[in-house]
XYZ file of C-alpha atoms in Angstrom:
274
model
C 17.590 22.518 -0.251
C 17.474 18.812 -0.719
C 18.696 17.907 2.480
C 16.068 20.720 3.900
C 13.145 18.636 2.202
C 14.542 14.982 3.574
C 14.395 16.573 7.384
C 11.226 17.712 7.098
C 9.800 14.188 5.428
C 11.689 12.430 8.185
C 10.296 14.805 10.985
C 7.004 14.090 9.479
C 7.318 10.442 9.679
C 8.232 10.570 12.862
C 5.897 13.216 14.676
C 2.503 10.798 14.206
C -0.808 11.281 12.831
C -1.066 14.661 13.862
C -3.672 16.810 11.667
C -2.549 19.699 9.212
C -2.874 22.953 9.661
C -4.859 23.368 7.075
C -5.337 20.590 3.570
C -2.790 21.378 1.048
C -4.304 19.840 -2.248
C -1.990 18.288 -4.808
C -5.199 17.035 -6.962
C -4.931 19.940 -10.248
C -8.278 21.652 -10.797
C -9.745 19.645 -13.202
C -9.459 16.032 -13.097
C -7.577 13.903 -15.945
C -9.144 10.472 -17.036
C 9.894 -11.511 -4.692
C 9.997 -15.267 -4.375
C 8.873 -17.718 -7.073
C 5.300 -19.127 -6.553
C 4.471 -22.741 -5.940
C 1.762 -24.549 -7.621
C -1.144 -25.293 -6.443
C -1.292 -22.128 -4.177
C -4.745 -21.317 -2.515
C -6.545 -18.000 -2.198
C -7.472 -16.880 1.260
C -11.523 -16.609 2.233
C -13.015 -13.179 1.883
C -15.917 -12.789 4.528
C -17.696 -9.875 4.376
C -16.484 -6.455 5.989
C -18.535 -4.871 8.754
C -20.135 -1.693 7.794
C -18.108 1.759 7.890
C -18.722 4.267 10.643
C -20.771 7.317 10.310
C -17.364 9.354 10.951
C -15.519 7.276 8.139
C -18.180 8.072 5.688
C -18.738 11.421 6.463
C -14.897 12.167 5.901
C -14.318 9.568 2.858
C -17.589 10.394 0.660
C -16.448 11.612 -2.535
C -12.824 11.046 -2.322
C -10.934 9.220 -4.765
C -9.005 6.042 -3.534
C -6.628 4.233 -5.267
C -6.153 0.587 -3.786
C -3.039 -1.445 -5.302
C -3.062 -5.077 -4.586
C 0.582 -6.041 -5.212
C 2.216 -8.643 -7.761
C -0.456 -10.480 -9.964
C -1.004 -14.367 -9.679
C -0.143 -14.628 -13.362
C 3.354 -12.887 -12.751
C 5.592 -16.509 -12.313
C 4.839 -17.724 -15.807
C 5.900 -14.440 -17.289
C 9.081 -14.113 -16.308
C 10.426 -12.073 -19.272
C 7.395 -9.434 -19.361
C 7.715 -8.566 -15.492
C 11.773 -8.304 -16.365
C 11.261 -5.631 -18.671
C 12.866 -1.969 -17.439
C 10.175 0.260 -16.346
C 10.753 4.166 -15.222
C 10.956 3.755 -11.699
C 11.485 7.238 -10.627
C 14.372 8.533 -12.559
C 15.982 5.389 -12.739
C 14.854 1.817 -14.364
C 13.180 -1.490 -12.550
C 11.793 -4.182 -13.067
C 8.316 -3.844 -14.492
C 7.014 -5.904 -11.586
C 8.060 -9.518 -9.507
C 6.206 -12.296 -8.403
C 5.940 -11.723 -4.406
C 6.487 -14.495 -1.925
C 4.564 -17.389 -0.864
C 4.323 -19.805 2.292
C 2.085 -22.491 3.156
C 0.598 -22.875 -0.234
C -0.653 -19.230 -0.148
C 0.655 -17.045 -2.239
C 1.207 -13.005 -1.921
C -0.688 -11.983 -4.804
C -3.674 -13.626 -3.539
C -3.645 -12.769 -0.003
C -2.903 -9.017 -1.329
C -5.661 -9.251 -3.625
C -8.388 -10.731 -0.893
C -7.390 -7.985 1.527
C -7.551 -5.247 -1.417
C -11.509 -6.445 -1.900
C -12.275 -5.916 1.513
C -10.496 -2.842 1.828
C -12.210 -1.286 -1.763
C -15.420 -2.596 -0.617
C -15.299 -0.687 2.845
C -14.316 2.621 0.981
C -17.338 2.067 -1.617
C -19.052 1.911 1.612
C -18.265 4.724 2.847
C -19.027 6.703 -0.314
C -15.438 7.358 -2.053
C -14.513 6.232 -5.571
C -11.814 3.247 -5.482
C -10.063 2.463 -7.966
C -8.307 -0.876 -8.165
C -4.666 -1.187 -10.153
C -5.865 -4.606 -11.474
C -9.006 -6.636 -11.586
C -8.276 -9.956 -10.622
C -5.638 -12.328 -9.499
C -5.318 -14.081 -13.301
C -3.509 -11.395 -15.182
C 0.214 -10.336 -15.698
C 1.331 -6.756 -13.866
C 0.111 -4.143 -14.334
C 4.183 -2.304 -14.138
C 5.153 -0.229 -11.249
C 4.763 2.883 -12.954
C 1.588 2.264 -14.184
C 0.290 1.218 -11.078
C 1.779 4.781 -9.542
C -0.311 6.717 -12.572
C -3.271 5.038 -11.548
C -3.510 7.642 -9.132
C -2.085 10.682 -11.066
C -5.041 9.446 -14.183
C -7.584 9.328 -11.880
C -7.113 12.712 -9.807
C -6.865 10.583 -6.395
C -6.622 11.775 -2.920
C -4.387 8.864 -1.947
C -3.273 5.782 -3.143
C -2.575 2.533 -0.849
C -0.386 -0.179 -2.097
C -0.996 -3.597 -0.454
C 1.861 -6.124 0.097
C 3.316 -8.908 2.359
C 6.105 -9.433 3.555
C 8.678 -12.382 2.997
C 11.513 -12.056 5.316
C 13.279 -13.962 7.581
C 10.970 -16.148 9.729
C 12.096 -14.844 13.150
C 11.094 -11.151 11.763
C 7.320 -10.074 12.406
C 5.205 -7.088 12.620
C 4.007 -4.454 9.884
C 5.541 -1.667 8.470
C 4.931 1.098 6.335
C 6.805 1.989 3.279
C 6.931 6.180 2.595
C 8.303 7.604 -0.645
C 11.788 9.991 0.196
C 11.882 13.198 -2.064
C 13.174 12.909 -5.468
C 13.298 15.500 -7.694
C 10.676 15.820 -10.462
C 8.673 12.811 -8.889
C 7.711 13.237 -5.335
C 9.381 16.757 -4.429
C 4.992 18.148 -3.778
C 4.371 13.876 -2.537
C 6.761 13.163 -0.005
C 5.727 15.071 3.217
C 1.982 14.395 2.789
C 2.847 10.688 2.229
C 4.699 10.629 5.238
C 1.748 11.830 7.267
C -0.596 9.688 5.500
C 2.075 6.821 6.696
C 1.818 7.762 10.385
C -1.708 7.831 10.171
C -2.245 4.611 9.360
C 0.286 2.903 11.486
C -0.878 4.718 14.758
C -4.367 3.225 13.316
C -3.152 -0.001 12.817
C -1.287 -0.424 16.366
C -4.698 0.892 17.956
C -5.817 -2.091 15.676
C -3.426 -4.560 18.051
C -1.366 -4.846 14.777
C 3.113 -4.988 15.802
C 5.268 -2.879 14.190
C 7.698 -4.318 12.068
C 11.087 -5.621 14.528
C 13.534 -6.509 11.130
C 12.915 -3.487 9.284
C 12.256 0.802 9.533
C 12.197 2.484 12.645
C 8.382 2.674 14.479
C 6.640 0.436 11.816
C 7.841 3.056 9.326
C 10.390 2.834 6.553
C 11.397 5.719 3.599
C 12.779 4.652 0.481
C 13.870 6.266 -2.366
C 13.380 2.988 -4.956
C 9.746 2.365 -5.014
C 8.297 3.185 -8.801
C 4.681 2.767 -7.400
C 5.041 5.401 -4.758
C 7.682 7.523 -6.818
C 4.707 7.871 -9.873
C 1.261 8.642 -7.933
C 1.840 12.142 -8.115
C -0.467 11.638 -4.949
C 0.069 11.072 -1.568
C 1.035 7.250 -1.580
C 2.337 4.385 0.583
C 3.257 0.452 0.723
C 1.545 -1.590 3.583
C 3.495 -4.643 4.085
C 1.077 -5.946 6.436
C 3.196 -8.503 7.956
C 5.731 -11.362 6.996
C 4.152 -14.123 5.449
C 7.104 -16.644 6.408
C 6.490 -16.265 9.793
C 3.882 -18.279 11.429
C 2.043 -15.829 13.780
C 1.947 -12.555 10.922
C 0.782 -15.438 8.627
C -2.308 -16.577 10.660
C -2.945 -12.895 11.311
C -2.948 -12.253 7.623
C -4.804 -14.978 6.669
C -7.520 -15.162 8.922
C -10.929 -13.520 8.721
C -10.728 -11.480 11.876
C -6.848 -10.502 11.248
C -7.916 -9.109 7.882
C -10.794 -7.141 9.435
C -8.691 -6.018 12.055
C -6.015 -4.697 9.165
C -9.119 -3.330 7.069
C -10.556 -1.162 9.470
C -6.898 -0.070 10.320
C -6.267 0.729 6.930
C -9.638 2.479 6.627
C -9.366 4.606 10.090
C -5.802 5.565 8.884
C -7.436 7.235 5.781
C -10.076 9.197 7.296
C -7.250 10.409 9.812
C -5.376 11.479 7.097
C -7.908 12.983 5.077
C -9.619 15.105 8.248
């Protein structure tokens, strides 16, 4: 039976954005409340995001939106906390790391200025977001309680927002999807997989690559990921591009590649969710 639900996640993953045939709700019916870091590192600009479309708020009003920006900028000087073991899914981790860096910019911020556009074109468009932390200062939150976010807060999806730090010569996005495991994403897995597709086939109508160092088609299933593993929603990583190599880095850090990844991001949702 196992094996049954893997083929089916991976045939999802694979088929594209296509929609359901008809909305399968996991929300219950009533709602319930990694490289070091230099010093010095700079925060990218955050211009403001253009306006949502009348489709996007049509389909996005009222939903519930979690938005993770990954790491934390205070994560390198807490070394010990961010070491602790955390449920990660049936096994432990980490409680979080510090993300990569390059060019004096660091992941944590880059994820975090991208997360604020991205919330703020949601709000836009009439859904709730919610935001796994509130500033680029703090320590954490853990992976697991970054994943409940979205189980607490009776979401309809949950985003995760990273960046890469692989090899230089590696570029291109890709799209991390949860793979079933039992007790934790056996209901999550399928849906997430869709939501996946969705947003890459946005994001490469975007002009966005897909990733050419990692996953197959700018999409990559994992078993190990204590965000995804805890939404108890449909959830996936963006790692929107490799931050050690030079073009994904101007992409990422400029103020038209981060609209171009926003309304990617944004379109890829209200795919999913019509």
């Amino acid at each position: 039976m196992r094996l049954i639900v893997t083929v089916v996640a991976a045939v999802l993953a694979l088929a594209g954005c296509a929609p359901a045939p008809g909305r399968v709700s996991l929300r219950p019916s009533s709602p319930t409340a990694s490289e070091a870091m230099p010093t010095g590192a700079t925060t990218p600009g955050t211009p403001r995001a253009p306006s949502p479309t009348p489709s996007a708020t049509r389909v996005l009003a009222g939903k519930v939106i979690v938005v993770d920006p990954g790491h934390n900028g205070g994560n390198f000087n807490h070394p010990r906390q961010i070491a602790q073991k955390v449920d990660a899914g049936g096994f432990q981790k980490a409680c979080n790391t510090t993300g990569t860096a390059a060019q004096g910019v660091t992941e944590s911020s880059l994820n975090w200025a991208i997360a604020q556009k991205l919330a703020q074109r949601f709000r836009a468009a009439g859904a709730k977001v919610v935001l796994t932390r509130t500033d680029d200062q703090g320590v954490g939150p853990c992976i697991d309680k970054r994943g409940k976010t979205a189980k607490n807060n009776n979401a309809d999806l949950l985003i995760s927002i990273h960046s890469d730090g692989a090899h230089s010569s590696g570029h291109g996005f890709h799209v991390i999807l949860p793979k079933p495991v039992r007790g934790y994403t056996d209901a999550t897995a399928g849906p997430s997989a869709r939501l996946g597709a969705c947003i890459r086939d946005s994001l490469v109508t975007q002009g966005l690559t897909t990733s050419t160092y990692v996953g197959r088609d700018g999409l990559h299933p994992r078993s190990d990921m204590g965000t995804l593993n805890n939404a108890g929603a449909p959830a996936v990583m963006m790692e929107l591009g490799n931050m050690h190599n030079t073009k994904d880095f101007a992409l990422l850090t400029s103020p038209n590649g981060q609209t171009k990844i926003v309304d990617g991001l944004v379109k890829g949702a209200e795919a999913f969710l019509r």
